[in-house]
Coordinates of N, CA and C in Angstrom, one line a residue:
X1 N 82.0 117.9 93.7 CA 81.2 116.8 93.6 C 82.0 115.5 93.9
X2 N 81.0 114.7 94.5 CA 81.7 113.0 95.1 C 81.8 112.2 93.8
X3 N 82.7 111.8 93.3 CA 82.5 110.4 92.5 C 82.3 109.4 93.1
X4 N 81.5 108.4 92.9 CA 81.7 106.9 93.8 C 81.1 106.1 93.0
X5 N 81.8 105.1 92.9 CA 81.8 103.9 92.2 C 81.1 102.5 92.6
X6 N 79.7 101.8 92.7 CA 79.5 100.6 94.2 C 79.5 99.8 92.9
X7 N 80.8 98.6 92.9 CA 80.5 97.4 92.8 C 80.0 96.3 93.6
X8 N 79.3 95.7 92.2 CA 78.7 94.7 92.9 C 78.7 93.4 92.0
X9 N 77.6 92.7 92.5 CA 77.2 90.9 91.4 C 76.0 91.6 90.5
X10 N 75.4 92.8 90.1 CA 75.0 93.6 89.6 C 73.1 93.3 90.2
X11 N 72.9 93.0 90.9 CA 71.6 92.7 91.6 C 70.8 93.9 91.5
X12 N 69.5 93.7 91.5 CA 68.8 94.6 92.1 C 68.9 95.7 93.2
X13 N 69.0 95.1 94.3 CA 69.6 95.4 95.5 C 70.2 96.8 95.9
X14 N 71.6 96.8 94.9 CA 72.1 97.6 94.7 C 71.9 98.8 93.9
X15 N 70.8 98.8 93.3 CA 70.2 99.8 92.7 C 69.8 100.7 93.5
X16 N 69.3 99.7 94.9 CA 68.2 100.2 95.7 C 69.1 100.7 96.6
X17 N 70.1 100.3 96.9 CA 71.5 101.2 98.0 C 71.9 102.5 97.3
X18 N 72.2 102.3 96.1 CA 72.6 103.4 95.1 C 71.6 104.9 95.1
X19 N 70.2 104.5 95.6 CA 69.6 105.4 95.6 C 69.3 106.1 97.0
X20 N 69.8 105.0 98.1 CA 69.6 105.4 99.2 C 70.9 106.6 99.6
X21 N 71.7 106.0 99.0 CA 73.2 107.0 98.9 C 73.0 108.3 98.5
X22 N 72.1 108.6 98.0 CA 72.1 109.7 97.0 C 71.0 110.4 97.6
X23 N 70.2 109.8 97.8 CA 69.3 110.5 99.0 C 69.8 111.0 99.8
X24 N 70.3 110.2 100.5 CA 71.1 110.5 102.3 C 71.9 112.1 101.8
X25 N 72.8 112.1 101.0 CA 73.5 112.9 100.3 C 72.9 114.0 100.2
X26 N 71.9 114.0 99.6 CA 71.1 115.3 99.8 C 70.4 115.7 100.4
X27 N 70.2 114.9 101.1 CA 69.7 115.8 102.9 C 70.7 116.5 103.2
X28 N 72.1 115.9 103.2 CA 73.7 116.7 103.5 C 73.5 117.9 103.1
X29 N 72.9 118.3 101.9 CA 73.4 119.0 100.7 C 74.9 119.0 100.0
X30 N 74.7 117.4 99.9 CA 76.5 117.1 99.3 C 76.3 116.8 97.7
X31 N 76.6 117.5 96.7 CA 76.7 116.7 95.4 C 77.4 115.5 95.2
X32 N 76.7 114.6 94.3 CA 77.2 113.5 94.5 C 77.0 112.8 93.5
X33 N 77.8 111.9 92.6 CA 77.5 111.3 91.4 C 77.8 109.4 91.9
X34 N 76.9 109.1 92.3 CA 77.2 107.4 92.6 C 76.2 106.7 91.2
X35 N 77.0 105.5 90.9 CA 76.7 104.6 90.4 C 77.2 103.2 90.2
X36 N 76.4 102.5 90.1 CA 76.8 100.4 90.3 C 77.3 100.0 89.3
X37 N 77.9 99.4 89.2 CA 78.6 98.7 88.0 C 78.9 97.0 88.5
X38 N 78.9 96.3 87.6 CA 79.4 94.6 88.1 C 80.9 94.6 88.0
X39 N 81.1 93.8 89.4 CA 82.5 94.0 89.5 C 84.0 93.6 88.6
X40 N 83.2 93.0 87.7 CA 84.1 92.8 86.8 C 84.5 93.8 85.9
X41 N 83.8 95.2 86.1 CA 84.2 96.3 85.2 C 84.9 97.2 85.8
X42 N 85.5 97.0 87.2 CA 86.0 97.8 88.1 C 87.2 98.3 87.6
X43 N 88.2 97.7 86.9 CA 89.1 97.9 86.2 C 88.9 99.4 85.3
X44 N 88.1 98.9 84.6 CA 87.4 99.8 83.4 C 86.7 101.0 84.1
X45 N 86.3 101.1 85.2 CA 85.4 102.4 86.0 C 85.9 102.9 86.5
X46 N 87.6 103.1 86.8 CA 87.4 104.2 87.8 C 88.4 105.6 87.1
X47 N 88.2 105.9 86.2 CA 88.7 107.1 85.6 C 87.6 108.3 86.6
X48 N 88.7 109.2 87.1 CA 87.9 110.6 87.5 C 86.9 110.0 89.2
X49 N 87.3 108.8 89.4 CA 86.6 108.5 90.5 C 87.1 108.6 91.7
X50 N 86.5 108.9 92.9 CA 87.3 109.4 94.2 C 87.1 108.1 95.4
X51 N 86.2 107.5 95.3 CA 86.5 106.1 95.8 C 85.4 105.2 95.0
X52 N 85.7 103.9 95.6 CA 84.9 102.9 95.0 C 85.0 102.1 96.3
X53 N 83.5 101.5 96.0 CA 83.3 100.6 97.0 C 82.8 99.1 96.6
X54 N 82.6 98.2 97.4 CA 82.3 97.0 97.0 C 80.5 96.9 97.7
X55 N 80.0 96.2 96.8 CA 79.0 96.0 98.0 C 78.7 94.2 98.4
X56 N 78.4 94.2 99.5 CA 78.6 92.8 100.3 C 78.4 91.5 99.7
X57 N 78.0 91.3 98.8 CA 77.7 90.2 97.9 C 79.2 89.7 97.4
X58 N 79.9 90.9 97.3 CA 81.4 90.9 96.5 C 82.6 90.8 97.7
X59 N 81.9 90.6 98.5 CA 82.8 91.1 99.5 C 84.1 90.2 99.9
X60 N 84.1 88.6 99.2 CA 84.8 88.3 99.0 C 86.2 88.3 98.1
X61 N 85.9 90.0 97.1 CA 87.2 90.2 96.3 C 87.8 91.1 97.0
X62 N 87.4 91.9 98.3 CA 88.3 93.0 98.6 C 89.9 92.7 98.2
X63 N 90.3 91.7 98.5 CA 91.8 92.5 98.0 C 92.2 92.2 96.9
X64 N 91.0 91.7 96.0 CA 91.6 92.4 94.5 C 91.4 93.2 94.2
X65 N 90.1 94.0 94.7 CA 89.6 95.2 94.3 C 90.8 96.2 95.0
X66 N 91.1 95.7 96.0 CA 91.7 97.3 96.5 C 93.2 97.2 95.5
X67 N 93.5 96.0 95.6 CA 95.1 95.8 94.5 C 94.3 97.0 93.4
X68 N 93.2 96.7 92.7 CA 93.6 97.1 91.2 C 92.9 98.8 91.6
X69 N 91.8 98.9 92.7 CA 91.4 100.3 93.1 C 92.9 101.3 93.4
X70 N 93.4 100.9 94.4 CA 95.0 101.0 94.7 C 95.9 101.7 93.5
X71 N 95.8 100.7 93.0 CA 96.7 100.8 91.6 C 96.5 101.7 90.5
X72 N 95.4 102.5 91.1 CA 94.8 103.6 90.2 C 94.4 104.9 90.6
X73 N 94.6 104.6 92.2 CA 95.1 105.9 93.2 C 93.6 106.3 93.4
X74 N 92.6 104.8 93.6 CA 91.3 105.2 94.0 C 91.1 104.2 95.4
X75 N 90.8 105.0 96.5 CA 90.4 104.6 97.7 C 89.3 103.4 98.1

């Protein structure tokens, strides 16, 4: 199974990407465990996770997210 992590500004939006992900996924027939979080918990979320992403509202923290994703040996 996929872990994946999508931070965000915690919008609606993103709910609605989160489900499209998971869909797509299973057309693949890929298991897949995705969920949103606000990016201020990114720190706190990524135990057992295999990447994390940002989603574009946030897109102005990429390199703090990758510093502290990085720093925790998540992609």
């Amino acid at each position: 199974m996929l872990t994946v992590r999508l931070f965000c500004a915690a919008g609606m939006s993103t709910s609605l990407l989160v489900n499209k992900m998971i869909e797509e996924a299973n057309k693949e027939g890929k298991e897949v465990d995705i969920v949103a979080y606000p990016v201020n918990e990114l720190d706190r979320r990524l135990d057992g996770v295999d990447v994390a992403l940002l989603g574009p509202q946030v897109g102005y923290m990429k390199k703090k997210a990758q510093k502290i994703a990085g720093d925790a040996g998540v992609p």
